[in-house]
Structures are given as structure tokens and as C-alpha cells.
Amino acid sequence: MLKTQAQIIFGYSQHIELVTATIENTKKRIENFSYLRIALFFIEVALFVLLLNSADDIGRTIIQIGLVIPIAVFAFVVKKQSKLDNEISYQKQLLWVYQNEWNLLNGIKNGYDDGAEYESEIHPYTSDLDIFGKASLYALINRCYTKKGKALLAKNLKESVQASFIISRQEAVKEVLTCIDDTFDFRANLHGFDAEKIERIKAQLDKELAAQLEFIRNGALKIYVKIAPFISFGILAVAIFFGGIFWNLLTVYLLANIAFVVSKGSKINKVYYSFSGGSNLLNGYAKAISWTEKHSWNTIYIQSLFAIDKPVSEEIKKLSKIIQEFDARLNIVVSTALNAFLLWDLKCCIKLNEWHQNSSKDVVAALNQLGDFEELIALATLAYNQPEWVFPKIKNDFTLQAEEIGHPLIPENIRVRNNYNIESTPTVDVVTGSNMAGKSTFLRTVGINAVLAYTGAPVCAKEMNLSVFKLNTFMRIKDSLNESTSTFKAELNRLKMILDNVSKSRDTFVLIDEMLRGTNSRDKYLGSKVFIEKLIAEQTPALFATHDLQLADMINEHPETLRNFHFDIQIQDGEMKFDYKLKQGPCSTFNAAILLKEIGLSLE
């Protein structure tokens, strides 16, 4: 049984409370470990004082052994506390994910990117249909954090594809919907990290790292790095037992090792800096990839996303571990000691080179694949949050049938739904009506739901059947001071684009809202009339919203290829009432005279 939206909102509230409680509990545990660390410090100090004041007997030996215990416990506590810090960081991201879903369903802005960077005035429909930017369809859908995921969602909102591909994506979204509870964990593992950082890591793995590691492939160098620790600790052991000149020899040898590492410093730095601090990031991405690997996917679309058969998450964890070891160089004291005895930086470079040769290409492919899953999860989350929306049926034959279709960006409590069907052969449907009656919103409702349908997402309707159209719109035409373009010229440019697209594709569907506003009323009518006749001649289906009732009269000349619809107003006690319902035939009631009267102008 499907949940209602109220139940879904309540579910998010419960998750928010549970995660918040978990965070508070984890904070207390971290705090307790902090107190324990302080206590261990004082115990160590006390034991050291006892050691200084003890006699040279068995008691002194016991104290010396005892000095090691607080240090060992301290190291364990630090490791445990670090793990809890990572856990609380993850829990905070999970809380953000749940809170963001609750916010969206309560009318608060989505915390993910709104896609403003993809806005384009010259695209056939995205600007007119509010696909990108503030309060857009992208802003409603997007749950992508990676660069690949955001770009893929934008691409699928901008391009029409074949019916079979849309159907395969619908099946994939439905499959993700069956495990929607796991997707919040997936998103939490990606959110909060520097998205640009992972892009730099991918670029380095794919294009730069092989050349940067060239210096470490020297056979003699690799042998020396391998035996250096044995030499260091061998001299140290001899020095402890025999002292004297061996301490001087050890000092010279360790300084020589440090100098050797410093001589390779510029090359080591090139290898290191793109990865620096990326260990936690990679662990998070590895967990997300692990989820995609462990799930048994059945749909062909999702199966096709896996370019490789073997699990890659473990390889990413290995890279994360190497980077974590490499990060020791951030502490100058620790780094100096490790390089002196172990040639640590060079050792890490050798490990990285071995890893790169075995796993790099697979890991880059898997990291890119995360964007594909993000995009599917975004659509599945929309379907989960809107249980009354339906997946449309994609037809091969010319079809557009919608029952109770509404605008997805209008809140449910004020959204008005309409029924709309096109004929089996293309027609131009002229929609007349008053200002503010709902013509423009209706055109956008049809267009934006078609865009949703073509991405594989559910639509805001009780039922919808449609074939694949190439949408072209003419709604928000702007002049341009920078390009010295008047409104009329901008309109002509847009109309030419539509006509060019109509001539290229028989599958074009045109949405026009009051064309040729930048010219006089006579030319506006004649231009609109000839444009409609051109669409009829090309057998191009269209929705044509206008105030010009003369265009509705064209049905007398084209009774088979032109239909009239309208939105009207009701006047009650001198007040205008809008029901925003689409009706058959041309409009007979307009509101201009009423609006003019309200500002002191009366029409005779």
C-alpha cells in the first residue's frame, strides 16, 4: 500500500528525531573519551614522578613497565575517538539529507543546486518552462552532489530521446524506488565533501598520475626504499648496544635519508597535493559505490551502468589508506622521523604507483558511475515524495492524453488540474481567455510534464499517455540592450528557430503564448494567422494561447485542424473569480474592462 504524502512527511520527522538523538549520544561518547585522555595524561605524569623518586629495585621496573600502559591506552582512545568523529560527521550529513526532504515537502527551498548554470535563453524550451534556476523543475528534482550527476540530470531535462530509452529509465527509477530507504545513506556518504576535490582526484588518476610517478619506477631506488628501514634500525640496534661512533653513524645516515627525500620533494609534492586530505572523501565515496555493487540490479538500464564486473569499492579504500598514510607528512615532527628511518614519502609513492597500475582505470569509471546513480535516485526520490503522481505511458503512435494534469511547481493546496487530449491527427489548439485566467500556466503545465515524462520520472497527473515530441516554446521573449535587439526582433528570431525545427522534425510540438507582442495589433493578428496556417500546413501540433478572438474564428477555415479552448472568469458581486479550468470553445468573458474601471477608466 502506497504511503500518503502526510505519512511520508511524518516518516522524515521520525528519521530527523532518531538521527538527532544518535548525534547527541555520539557527542557524549566523544566527550567521555576526552575526559579519559586527560586522565591518562595525568596518570602518565604521576607515574613519571614516581619513577624519578623510586629506588633502583623491582618497584622501579614495574613503574617503567607501567609508563607504557597509559600511552598504549591513549593511542587506542585517540583511534576510537577519531572513528567517532567520522561517524558523527556522517550522521550530520544524514540529518541534512532527511531535513532537506522534510523542508521540500513543507515548501522550503531545496538545499541542492538549482541548475542555474544550465539556463539558456536560446534553448527550444528550458527557459520558458522553468526547467533551470530558482524555483525550477531542476530545483525540485535535484538530489545530485557530484559534477557528473548534476550534468547528467540537466542533460536529460534538455534532450528528448527514443521511447524505448525512456521506458528503460522508468523501469530503472521504479527499481531504485523499491530500495529508497537505502538511498538516503548513499546520499549522506557523498554530501558534505568538496565535489571539486573528487574531480581533481579523478583527473589526476586518469591523466596525470602516471607521468608524475615516473621517477619512482627506477629499480635501484625501489630496492633502496625497501632495504632502508632495515639499515636504519640495524644501526640503531648496534648503537644501543655499543654506543660511541655508531650514534654518530646513525645520525649521519638519518640526515642523508632526509636529504635524499628532500631532493625528490618537488616530484613528491606533485603526486601528493591533489590527494591531500582526501582520505575521508574517498572512504565516503567507497561506501556509496559499495551499495551499488552489493545490490542485485535487475533492470537493463542499471546493469548497463556497470562497465566492469569486479567490485571497485575495496580498491578505493586501498587508495584511501595510502593517502591516509601519506598525510603523515602534514605533521613535520612525525614526517621527519618517518622519512629519516623509513623514507616514508617515497614508500607511499611506490605503493601509490603499484595501486595505480592495477586499479586506476576501474576506479575512475566507478567514480563517474556514481553520477548515474545520483540522477536515478533524484527521480526516484521525486516519485517517493509525490505518491499521487504517475509514471506516464510512452507511446510510439502520435498521442497526448492527460487526465487531471497539474503544474508540478505549484503547491498542491492551490494547484488546479485539467484534462487535455490531442486528436489522432495533429491540430493547432487555440486557447483564448482573460488576463490571469490560466492560459500561460496551462501551456507550461503541458510542457513541463512532458519534460518530466521524457526523463523517466513520474508526472503530476492522474493519468498520462504521450508519444515523444521535440518541444518548442515561445513565451518569455526579452529584448537585449547588449545585442541591440528589440522585443520584436527577438520574437522573430524565436519564430525562425521554431520554423527551422519544424522543418527538420515531424515530431515537433509547439507551445506559443501571445506571439508578436512587440508590434501593432493588425500585424500581430496577421502574423499570428499566417504562423498558425504554417503549422497546419506542416501538420505540427501546437497549443496557441492568445487574447485575439479573431484567431479563434480561423476554425471556420480549418474545421478539421484547428480547435478552440478557453479559460474564463465569473463575475460575482462585481468581483472576478477564476476557476482556472480548461473549457471547450472560444472565450466570451474578458476582464480588461473591469480592471480598467478599478483604476478609474471606463470603456463605453
Coordinates of C-alpha atoms in Angstrom, one line a residue:
M1 CA 0.0 0.0 0.0
L2 CA 1.4 3.4 -1.0
K3 CA 2.1 5.9 1.7
T4 CA 0.3 9.3 1.6
Q5 CA 2.4 12.4 1.5
A6 CA 1.4 13.2 5.1
Q7 CA 2.8 9.8 6.1
I8 CA 6.0 10.4 4.2
I9 CA 6.5 13.8 5.9
F10 CA 5.9 12.2 9.3
G11 CA 8.4 9.5 8.4
Y12 CA 11.0 12.1 7.7
S13 CA 10.3 13.7 11.0
Q14 CA 10.9 10.4 12.8
H15 CA 14.2 10.0 11.0
I16 CA 15.2 13.5 11.9
E17 CA 14.5 12.8 15.6
L18 CA 16.3 9.5 15.5
V19 CA 19.4 10.8 13.8
T20 CA 19.5 13.9 16.1
A21 CA 19.4 11.6 19.2
T22 CA 22.2 9.5 17.7
I23 CA 24.3 12.6 17.2
E24 CA 23.8 13.7 20.8
N25 CA 24.7 10.3 22.1
T26 CA 27.8 10.2 19.9
K27 CA 28.8 13.6 21.2
K28 CA 28.6 12.4 24.8
R29 CA 30.8 9.4 24.0
I30 CA 33.4 11.7 22.4
E31 CA 33.2 13.9 25.4
N32 CA 33.8 10.9 27.7
F33 CA 36.8 9.9 25.7
S34 CA 38.2 13.4 26.0
Y35 CA 38.0 13.2 29.8
L36 CA 39.7 9.8 29.6
R37 CA 42.5 11.3 27.6
I38 CA 43.0 13.9 30.2
A39 CA 43.0 11.3 33.0
L40 CA 45.6 9.2 31.1
F41 CA 47.8 12.3 30.7
F42 CA 47.8 12.9 34.5
I43 CA 48.4 9.2 35.2
E44 CA 51.4 9.2 32.9
V45 CA 52.7 12.4 34.7
A46 CA 52.2 10.7 38.1
L47 CA 54.0 7.6 37.0
F48 CA 56.9 9.6 35.7
V49 CA 57.2 11.5 39.0
L50 CA 57.1 8.1 40.9
L51 CA 59.9 6.9 38.5
L52 CA 62.1 9.9 39.4
N53 CA 61.6 9.3 43.1
S54 CA 61.8 5.5 43.1
A55 CA 64.8 3.3 44.2
D56 CA 66.6 1.1 41.7
D57 CA 64.7 -2.0 42.5
I58 CA 61.8 -4.2 41.2
G59 CA 59.4 -1.4 42.0
R60 CA 61.2 0.9 39.6
T61 CA 61.0 -1.8 36.9
I62 CA 57.2 -2.1 37.5
I63 CA 56.8 1.7 37.2
Q64 CA 58.8 1.7 33.9
I65 CA 56.5 -1.0 32.5
G66 CA 53.5 0.9 33.8
L67 CA 54.6 4.0 31.9
V68 CA 53.8 2.1 28.7
I69 CA 50.2 1.2 29.6
P70 CA 48.7 4.8 29.6
I71 CA 50.5 5.5 26.3
A72 CA 49.0 2.4 24.7
V73 CA 45.5 3.1 26.1
F74 CA 45.9 6.8 25.0
A75 CA 46.7 5.6 21.4
F76 CA 43.6 3.3 21.5
V77 CA 41.4 6.1 22.7
V78 CA 42.6 8.5 20.1
K79 CA 41.9 6.0 17.4
K80 CA 38.4 5.3 18.8
Q81 CA 37.6 9.0 19.1
S82 CA 38.7 9.5 15.5
K83 CA 36.3 6.8 14.4
L84 CA 33.5 8.5 16.4
D85 CA 34.4 11.9 14.8
N86 CA 33.9 10.3 11.4
E87 CA 30.7 8.7 12.5
I88 CA 29.3 12.0 13.8
S89 CA 30.3 13.7 10.6
Y90 CA 28.3 11.1 8.6
Q91 CA 25.3 11.4 10.9
K92 CA 25.2 15.1 10.4
Q93 CA 25.1 14.6 6.7
L94 CA 22.4 12.0 7.0
L95 CA 20.4 14.5 9.2
W96 CA 20.9 17.2 6.5
V97 CA 19.5 14.8 3.9
Y98 CA 16.4 14.0 5.9
Q99 CA 15.9 17.6 6.9
N100 CA 16.1 18.7 3.3
E101 CA 13.4 16.3 2.2
W102 CA 11.2 17.5 5.1
N103 CA 11.9 21.1 4.0
L104 CA 10.9 20.5 0.4
L105 CA 7.6 18.9 1.3
N106 CA 6.8 21.8 3.5
G107 CA 7.5 24.5 0.9
I108 CA 11.1 25.3 1.8
K109 CA 13.9 25.7 -0.8
N110 CA 15.9 22.6 -1.9
G111 CA 19.4 22.6 -0.4
Y112 CA 20.8 21.1 -3.6
D113 CA 21.9 23.1 -6.6
D114 CA 19.1 24.7 -8.6
G115 CA 20.8 24.3 -12.0
A116 CA 21.1 28.0 -12.8
E117 CA 24.4 27.3 -14.6
Y118 CA 22.4 25.4 -17.3
E119 CA 19.9 28.2 -18.1
S120 CA 19.8 29.2 -21.7
E121 CA 17.6 31.7 -23.5
I122 CA 18.2 30.1 -26.9
H123 CA 17.2 26.5 -25.9
P124 CA 14.0 25.4 -27.5
Y125 CA 12.1 25.2 -24.2
T126 CA 14.1 25.3 -20.9
S127 CA 13.8 29.0 -20.2
D128 CA 10.0 29.2 -20.9
L129 CA 9.1 26.1 -18.9
D130 CA 11.2 27.0 -15.8
I131 CA 13.5 24.0 -16.2
F132 CA 16.6 25.5 -14.6
G133 CA 17.3 28.2 -12.0
K134 CA 15.4 29.4 -8.9
A135 CA 12.0 27.8 -8.3
S136 CA 12.6 25.5 -11.3
L137 CA 11.9 21.9 -12.2
Y138 CA 15.6 21.1 -11.7
A139 CA 15.5 22.7 -8.2
L140 CA 12.5 20.5 -7.4
I141 CA 14.2 17.2 -8.6
N142 CA 17.9 17.6 -8.0
R143 CA 19.5 15.4 -5.3
C144 CA 22.9 15.2 -7.1
Y145 CA 26.1 16.4 -5.4
T146 CA 28.7 15.2 -7.9
K147 CA 29.5 17.2 -11.0
K148 CA 28.6 14.2 -13.2
G149 CA 25.2 13.7 -11.5
K150 CA 24.2 17.3 -11.9
A151 CA 25.3 17.5 -15.5
L152 CA 23.5 14.2 -16.3
L153 CA 20.2 15.4 -14.8
A154 CA 20.5 18.7 -16.8
K155 CA 21.2 16.8 -20.0
N156 CA 18.2 14.5 -19.6
L157 CA 15.9 17.6 -18.9
K158 CA 17.2 19.3 -22.1
E159 CA 17.1 16.5 -24.6
S160 CA 14.4 14.2 -26.0
V161 CA 15.3 10.6 -26.6
Q162 CA 13.7 7.5 -28.1
A163 CA 10.6 6.0 -26.4
S164 CA 12.4 2.7 -25.7
F165 CA 15.1 4.6 -23.8
I166 CA 12.5 6.5 -21.7
I167 CA 10.8 3.3 -20.8
S168 CA 14.0 1.6 -19.7
R169 CA 14.8 4.6 -17.5
Q170 CA 11.3 4.4 -16.0
E171 CA 11.9 0.8 -15.1
A172 CA 15.3 1.8 -13.5
V173 CA 13.7 4.6 -11.5
K174 CA 11.0 2.2 -10.2
E175 CA 13.7 -0.3 -9.2
V176 CA 15.6 2.3 -7.2
L177 CA 12.2 3.3 -5.7
T178 CA 12.0 -0.2 -4.2
C179 CA 15.1 0.4 -2.1
I180 CA 14.5 4.1 -1.4
D181 CA 15.4 3.8 2.3
D182 CA 19.0 2.9 1.4
T183 CA 19.4 5.9 -0.9
F184 CA 19.4 8.4 1.9
D185 CA 22.5 6.7 3.3
F186 CA 24.0 6.7 -0.2
R187 CA 23.4 10.5 -0.5
A188 CA 24.8 11.1 3.0
N189 CA 28.1 9.4 2.1
L190 CA 28.5 11.8 -0.8
H191 CA 27.2 15.0 0.7
G192 CA 29.4 17.4 2.6
F193 CA 32.6 16.7 0.8
D194 CA 34.3 19.0 -1.7
A195 CA 32.8 18.0 -5.0
E196 CA 35.7 19.7 -6.9
K197 CA 38.2 17.7 -4.9
I198 CA 36.9 14.4 -6.3
E199 CA 37.1 15.9 -9.8
R200 CA 40.8 16.8 -9.2
I201 CA 41.4 13.3 -7.9
K202 CA 39.7 11.7 -11.0
A203 CA 41.7 14.0 -13.3
Q204 CA 44.9 13.0 -11.6
L205 CA 44.2 9.3 -11.7
D206 CA 43.1 9.4 -15.3
K207 CA 45.6 11.8 -16.9
E208 CA 48.4 13.0 -14.7
L209 CA 49.5 10.4 -12.1
A210 CA 51.2 8.0 -14.4
A211 CA 53.7 10.7 -15.6
Q212 CA 54.1 12.1 -12.0
L213 CA 55.2 8.7 -10.7
E214 CA 57.7 8.1 -13.4
F215 CA 60.6 8.9 -11.1
I216 CA 59.7 6.2 -8.6
R217 CA 59.9 3.4 -11.2
N218 CA 63.7 3.4 -11.0
G219 CA 64.7 -0.1 -10.0
A220 CA 67.6 0.9 -7.8
L221 CA 65.5 3.5 -6.0
K222 CA 62.8 0.9 -5.2
I223 CA 65.3 -1.5 -3.9
Y224 CA 66.9 1.1 -1.6
V225 CA 63.5 2.3 -0.3
K226 CA 62.8 -1.4 0.6
I227 CA 66.0 -2.0 2.5
A228 CA 66.4 1.5 4.1
P229 CA 64.3 0.6 7.2
F230 CA 66.4 -2.5 7.9
I231 CA 69.6 -0.4 7.6
S232 CA 68.2 2.4 9.9
F233 CA 67.0 0.1 12.7
G234 CA 70.1 -2.1 12.3
I235 CA 72.4 0.8 13.0
L236 CA 70.1 1.9 15.8
A237 CA 70.3 -1.5 17.5
V238 CA 74.1 -1.6 17.2
A239 CA 74.2 2.0 18.6
I240 CA 72.1 0.9 21.6
F241 CA 74.4 -2.0 22.4
F242 CA 77.8 -0.5 21.6
G243 CA 77.2 3.3 21.6
G244 CA 80.1 5.6 20.7
I245 CA 80.7 6.1 17.0
F246 CA 77.6 4.2 16.0
W247 CA 75.4 7.0 17.3
N248 CA 77.3 9.4 15.0
L249 CA 76.9 6.9 12.1
L250 CA 73.2 6.7 12.8
T251 CA 72.8 10.5 12.8
V252 CA 74.7 10.9 9.5
Y253 CA 72.7 8.1 7.9
L254 CA 69.3 9.5 9.0
L255 CA 70.3 13.0 7.8
A256 CA 71.3 11.5 4.5
N257 CA 67.9 9.9 4.2
I258 CA 66.1 13.2 4.9
A259 CA 68.3 14.9 2.4
F260 CA 67.5 12.3 -0.2
V261 CA 63.8 12.7 0.3
V262 CA 64.1 16.5 0.2
S263 CA 65.9 16.2 -3.1
K264 CA 62.8 14.4 -4.5
G265 CA 60.5 16.9 -2.8
S266 CA 59.1 18.7 -5.9
K267 CA 58.2 15.4 -7.5
I268 CA 56.6 14.0 -4.4
N269 CA 54.6 17.2 -3.9
K270 CA 53.1 16.9 -7.4
V271 CA 51.9 13.4 -6.6
Y272 CA 50.6 14.3 -3.1
Y273 CA 48.8 17.6 -3.3
S274 CA 45.8 16.5 -5.5
F275 CA 45.2 13.8 -2.9
S276 CA 46.0 15.7 0.3
G277 CA 43.2 15.3 2.9
G278 CA 41.2 13.1 0.5
S279 CA 41.1 10.0 2.6
N280 CA 37.7 10.6 4.3
L281 CA 36.3 11.7 1.0
L282 CA 37.3 8.5 -0.7
N283 CA 36.0 6.4 2.1
G284 CA 32.6 8.1 1.8
Y285 CA 32.6 7.5 -2.0
A286 CA 33.7 3.9 -1.5
K287 CA 30.7 3.3 0.8
A288 CA 28.4 4.7 -1.8
I289 CA 29.9 2.6 -4.5
S290 CA 29.8 -0.5 -2.3
W291 CA 26.0 0.0 -2.1
T292 CA 25.7 0.0 -5.8
E293 CA 27.8 -3.2 -6.1
K294 CA 26.1 -5.2 -3.3
H295 CA 22.5 -4.6 -4.7
S296 CA 21.3 -7.2 -7.2
W297 CA 20.0 -4.9 -10.0
N298 CA 17.5 -6.4 -12.5
T299 CA 16.8 -3.6 -15.0
I300 CA 18.8 -3.4 -18.2
Y301 CA 19.4 0.3 -17.8
I302 CA 21.1 -0.1 -14.4
Q303 CA 23.0 -3.2 -15.4
S304 CA 24.5 -1.3 -18.4
L305 CA 26.0 1.3 -16.0
F306 CA 28.5 -1.3 -14.7
A307 CA 31.4 -1.2 -17.2
I308 CA 33.4 -3.6 -15.1
D309 CA 32.5 -6.9 -13.3
K310 CA 34.7 -6.8 -10.3
P311 CA 34.0 -4.7 -7.1
V312 CA 35.8 -1.5 -7.1
S313 CA 34.9 -0.1 -3.6
E314 CA 37.7 -2.1 -2.0
E315 CA 40.2 -0.6 -4.4
I316 CA 39.1 2.9 -3.4
K317 CA 39.5 2.0 0.2
K318 CA 43.1 0.9 -0.5
L319 CA 43.7 4.2 -2.2
S320 CA 42.2 6.0 0.8
K321 CA 44.5 4.1 3.1
I322 CA 47.6 5.1 1.1
I323 CA 46.5 8.7 1.2
Q324 CA 46.0 8.5 4.9
E325 CA 49.5 7.2 5.3
F326 CA 50.8 9.9 3.0
D327 CA 49.1 12.5 5.2
A328 CA 51.6 11.8 7.9
R329 CA 53.8 14.4 6.1
L330 CA 51.4 17.1 7.4
N331 CA 52.9 16.7 10.8
I332 CA 56.5 17.9 10.5
V333 CA 57.9 16.0 13.5
V334 CA 56.2 12.7 12.6
S335 CA 57.1 13.3 8.9
T336 CA 60.8 13.9 9.7
A337 CA 61.1 10.8 11.8
L338 CA 59.3 8.6 9.3
N339 CA 61.4 9.8 6.4
A340 CA 64.6 9.5 8.3
F341 CA 64.0 5.9 9.3
L342 CA 61.7 4.6 6.5
L343 CA 61.9 7.1 3.6
W344 CA 58.2 7.3 4.2
D345 CA 57.2 9.7 1.4
L346 CA 59.0 7.6 -1.2
K347 CA 57.5 4.5 0.3
C348 CA 54.0 6.0 -0.2
C349 CA 54.8 6.9 -3.8
I350 CA 55.8 3.3 -4.5
K351 CA 52.5 2.0 -3.0
L352 CA 50.6 4.5 -5.0
N353 CA 52.3 3.5 -8.2
E354 CA 51.6 -0.2 -7.7
W355 CA 47.9 0.7 -6.9
H356 CA 47.7 3.0 -9.9
Q357 CA 48.9 0.4 -12.4
N358 CA 46.4 -2.2 -11.1
S359 CA 43.2 -0.2 -10.3
S360 CA 43.2 3.3 -11.6
K361 CA 41.0 3.0 -14.7
D362 CA 38.4 0.9 -12.9
V363 CA 38.2 3.4 -10.0
V364 CA 37.7 6.4 -12.4
A365 CA 34.9 4.5 -14.1
A366 CA 33.2 3.7 -10.8
L367 CA 33.5 7.3 -9.5
N368 CA 31.9 8.5 -12.7
Q369 CA 29.2 5.9 -12.3
L370 CA 28.1 7.4 -9.0
G371 CA 26.6 10.3 -11.0
D372 CA 24.4 8.0 -12.9
F373 CA 23.0 6.6 -9.7
E374 CA 22.6 10.0 -8.2
E375 CA 20.4 11.0 -11.1
L376 CA 18.2 7.9 -10.8
I377 CA 17.9 8.4 -7.1
A378 CA 16.8 12.1 -7.7
L379 CA 14.0 10.9 -9.9
A380 CA 13.1 8.0 -7.5
T381 CA 13.0 10.4 -4.6
L382 CA 10.6 12.6 -6.5
A383 CA 8.4 9.6 -7.1
Y384 CA 8.6 8.7 -3.4
N385 CA 7.7 12.2 -2.2
Q386 CA 4.8 12.5 -4.7
P387 CA 2.9 9.2 -4.3
E388 CA -0.1 10.5 -6.2
W389 CA 1.9 11.3 -9.4
V390 CA 2.0 8.6 -12.0
F391 CA 4.6 7.2 -14.5
P392 CA 3.2 8.1 -17.9
K393 CA 2.8 5.5 -20.7
I394 CA 5.1 6.3 -23.5
K395 CA 3.6 5.5 -26.9
N396 CA 5.1 5.1 -30.4
D397 CA 2.0 6.4 -32.1
F398 CA 1.1 10.1 -32.1
T399 CA -0.5 10.7 -28.7
L400 CA -1.0 13.2 -25.9
Q401 CA -3.7 12.3 -23.4
A402 CA -3.7 13.7 -19.9
E403 CA -6.2 13.3 -17.1
E404 CA -6.1 15.7 -14.1
I405 CA -2.8 17.2 -15.2
G406 CA -1.3 19.9 -12.9
H407 CA 1.7 22.1 -12.7
P408 CA 4.4 20.3 -10.6
L409 CA 5.8 23.6 -9.3
I410 CA 2.5 24.9 -7.9
P411 CA 1.8 23.8 -4.3
E412 CA -0.8 21.0 -4.1
N413 CA -3.2 23.1 -2.0
I414 CA -3.6 25.7 -4.8
R415 CA -2.9 23.5 -7.8
V416 CA -5.8 23.2 -10.3
R417 CA -5.8 20.2 -12.6
N418 CA -7.2 19.9 -16.1
N419 CA -7.9 17.2 -18.7
Y420 CA -6.4 17.6 -22.1
N421 CA -6.2 15.3 -25.2
I422 CA -5.0 15.9 -28.7
E423 CA -6.6 14.4 -31.7
S424 CA -5.2 11.3 -33.5
T425 CA -4.0 13.7 -36.3
P426 CA -2.2 17.0 -35.5
T427 CA -4.2 20.1 -34.7
V428 CA -3.4 23.7 -33.6
D429 CA -5.4 24.3 -30.4
V430 CA -6.1 28.0 -29.8
V431 CA -6.6 28.9 -26.2
T432 CA -8.3 32.2 -25.5
G433 CA -9.2 33.9 -22.2
S434 CA -8.7 36.8 -19.9
N435 CA -5.6 38.0 -18.3
M436 CA -4.7 35.9 -15.2
A437 CA -7.3 33.2 -16.2
G438 CA -4.6 30.5 -16.5
K439 CA -3.7 30.2 -20.2
S440 CA 0.1 30.6 -19.7
T441 CA 0.1 28.3 -16.7
F442 CA -1.7 25.6 -18.7
L443 CA 0.7 25.7 -21.6
R444 CA 3.6 25.4 -19.1
T445 CA 1.8 22.6 -17.3
V446 CA 1.6 20.5 -20.5
G447 CA 5.2 21.3 -21.4
I448 CA 6.9 20.8 -18.1
N449 CA 5.1 17.4 -17.6
A450 CA 6.2 16.3 -21.0
V451 CA 9.8 17.1 -19.9
L452 CA 9.3 15.1 -16.7
A453 CA 7.9 12.2 -18.7
Y454 CA 10.9 12.2 -21.1
T455 CA 13.4 11.9 -18.2
G456 CA 11.7 8.7 -17.0
A457 CA 10.2 10.5 -14.0
P458 CA 6.6 10.4 -12.8
V459 CA 4.3 13.3 -13.9
C460 CA 1.9 15.5 -12.0
A461 CA -1.3 13.8 -13.3
K462 CA -3.8 11.1 -12.6
E463 CA -3.0 9.5 -16.0
M464 CA -0.9 10.5 -19.0
N465 CA -0.1 8.9 -22.3
L466 CA 2.1 10.5 -24.8
S467 CA 4.5 10.0 -27.7
V468 CA 7.9 11.6 -27.9
F469 CA 7.8 15.2 -29.1
K470 CA 10.5 17.7 -29.7
L471 CA 9.2 20.6 -27.6
N472 CA 9.5 24.2 -28.9
T473 CA 8.1 27.2 -27.0
F474 CA 7.5 30.9 -27.5
M475 CA 6.6 32.5 -24.1
R476 CA 9.1 34.8 -22.4
I477 CA 10.7 36.9 -25.2
K478 CA 13.1 39.5 -24.0
D479 CA 14.9 42.4 -25.7
S480 CA 18.7 42.7 -25.3
L481 CA 20.4 46.0 -24.9
N482 CA 23.8 44.3 -25.1
E483 CA 23.0 42.9 -28.5
S484 CA 20.8 45.9 -29.6
T485 CA 17.9 43.5 -30.1
S486 CA 14.3 44.9 -29.8
T487 CA 11.5 42.7 -28.5
F488 CA 10.1 42.4 -32.0
K489 CA 13.4 41.3 -33.4
A490 CA 13.8 38.8 -30.5
E491 CA 10.4 37.4 -31.3
L492 CA 11.2 37.0 -35.0
N493 CA 14.4 35.2 -34.1
R494 CA 12.5 32.8 -31.9
L495 CA 9.8 32.2 -34.5
K496 CA 12.5 31.4 -37.1
M497 CA 14.1 28.9 -34.7
I498 CA 10.8 27.2 -34.3
L499 CA 10.1 27.1 -38.0
D500 CA 13.6 25.7 -38.7
N501 CA 13.0 23.0 -36.1
V502 CA 9.6 22.2 -37.5
S503 CA 11.1 21.7 -41.0
K504 CA 13.7 19.4 -39.5
S505 CA 11.5 17.2 -37.4
R506 CA 8.0 15.9 -37.9
D507 CA 7.8 15.2 -34.1
T508 CA 7.8 18.9 -33.0
F509 CA 5.2 20.1 -30.6
V510 CA 4.9 23.9 -30.3
L511 CA 3.7 25.9 -27.3
I512 CA 3.1 29.6 -28.0
D513 CA 1.9 32.2 -25.6
E514 CA 0.8 35.5 -27.2
M515 CA 3.2 35.9 -30.1
L516 CA 4.3 39.2 -31.7
R517 CA 3.6 41.4 -28.7
G518 CA 6.3 43.8 -30.0
T519 CA 4.3 45.1 -33.0
N520 CA 0.9 46.7 -33.8
S521 CA -2.3 44.8 -33.4
R522 CA -3.0 44.4 -37.1
D523 CA 0.4 43.0 -37.9
K524 CA 0.2 40.9 -34.7
Y525 CA -3.1 39.3 -35.9
L526 CA -1.9 38.8 -39.5
G527 CA 1.5 37.4 -38.3
S528 CA -0.2 35.0 -35.9
K529 CA -2.7 33.9 -38.5
V530 CA -0.1 33.1 -41.1
F531 CA 2.1 31.3 -38.5
I532 CA -0.9 29.1 -37.4
E533 CA -1.5 28.3 -41.1
K534 CA 2.1 27.3 -41.5
L535 CA 1.9 24.9 -38.5
I536 CA -1.3 23.4 -40.0
A537 CA 0.4 23.0 -43.4
E538 CA 3.3 21.3 -41.7
Q539 CA 1.0 19.1 -39.7
T540 CA 2.7 20.3 -36.5
P541 CA 0.6 20.0 -33.3
A542 CA 0.5 23.2 -31.2
L543 CA -1.0 24.9 -28.2
F544 CA -1.5 28.6 -29.1
A545 CA -2.6 31.0 -26.2
T546 CA -3.9 34.4 -27.3
H547 CA -6.2 37.3 -26.4
D548 CA -7.1 37.7 -30.0
L549 CA -10.6 36.3 -30.6
Q550 CA -10.1 36.7 -34.4
L551 CA -7.7 33.7 -34.3
A552 CA -10.5 31.6 -32.8
D553 CA -12.6 32.4 -35.9
M554 CA -10.0 30.5 -38.0
I555 CA -11.9 27.3 -37.1
N556 CA -14.3 28.3 -39.9
E557 CA -11.5 27.9 -42.5
H558 CA -9.8 24.9 -40.7
P559 CA -12.6 22.9 -39.0
E560 CA -10.5 19.7 -39.0
T561 CA -7.1 21.0 -38.0
L562 CA -7.9 23.8 -35.5
R563 CA -9.7 23.5 -32.2
N564 CA -10.8 26.2 -29.7
F565 CA -10.4 26.1 -25.9
H566 CA -10.7 28.9 -23.3
F567 CA -10.2 29.9 -19.7
D568 CA -12.9 32.3 -18.5
I569 CA -13.9 34.4 -15.4
Q570 CA -17.0 34.6 -13.4
I571 CA -18.3 37.9 -12.1
Q572 CA -19.9 37.7 -8.7
D573 CA -21.0 40.9 -6.9
G574 CA -18.6 42.9 -9.2
E575 CA -15.7 40.7 -8.2
M576 CA -13.7 38.5 -10.6
K577 CA -13.5 34.8 -9.8
F578 CA -11.2 32.4 -11.6
D579 CA -11.6 28.6 -11.7
Y580 CA -8.6 28.0 -13.9
K581 CA -10.4 25.2 -15.7
L582 CA -9.9 24.5 -19.4
K583 CA -13.2 24.6 -21.4
Q584 CA -14.2 23.9 -25.0
G585 CA -14.7 26.7 -27.5
P586 CA -13.6 30.4 -27.6
C587 CA -13.8 32.7 -24.6
S588 CA -16.7 35.1 -24.3
T589 CA -15.8 36.9 -21.0
F590 CA -12.8 39.1 -20.5
N591 CA -11.6 41.2 -17.6
A592 CA -9.8 44.2 -19.2
A593 CA -12.9 46.5 -18.8
I594 CA -13.3 45.5 -15.1
L595 CA -9.6 46.1 -14.4
L596 CA -9.6 49.4 -16.1
K597 CA -12.7 50.5 -14.2
E598 CA -10.9 49.8 -11.0
I599 CA -8.2 52.4 -11.8
G600 CA -10.8 55.0 -13.0
L601 CA -11.1 54.2 -16.7
S602 CA -14.4 53.2 -18.1
L603 CA -14.9 51.6 -21.5
E604 CA -18.1 52.7 -23.3

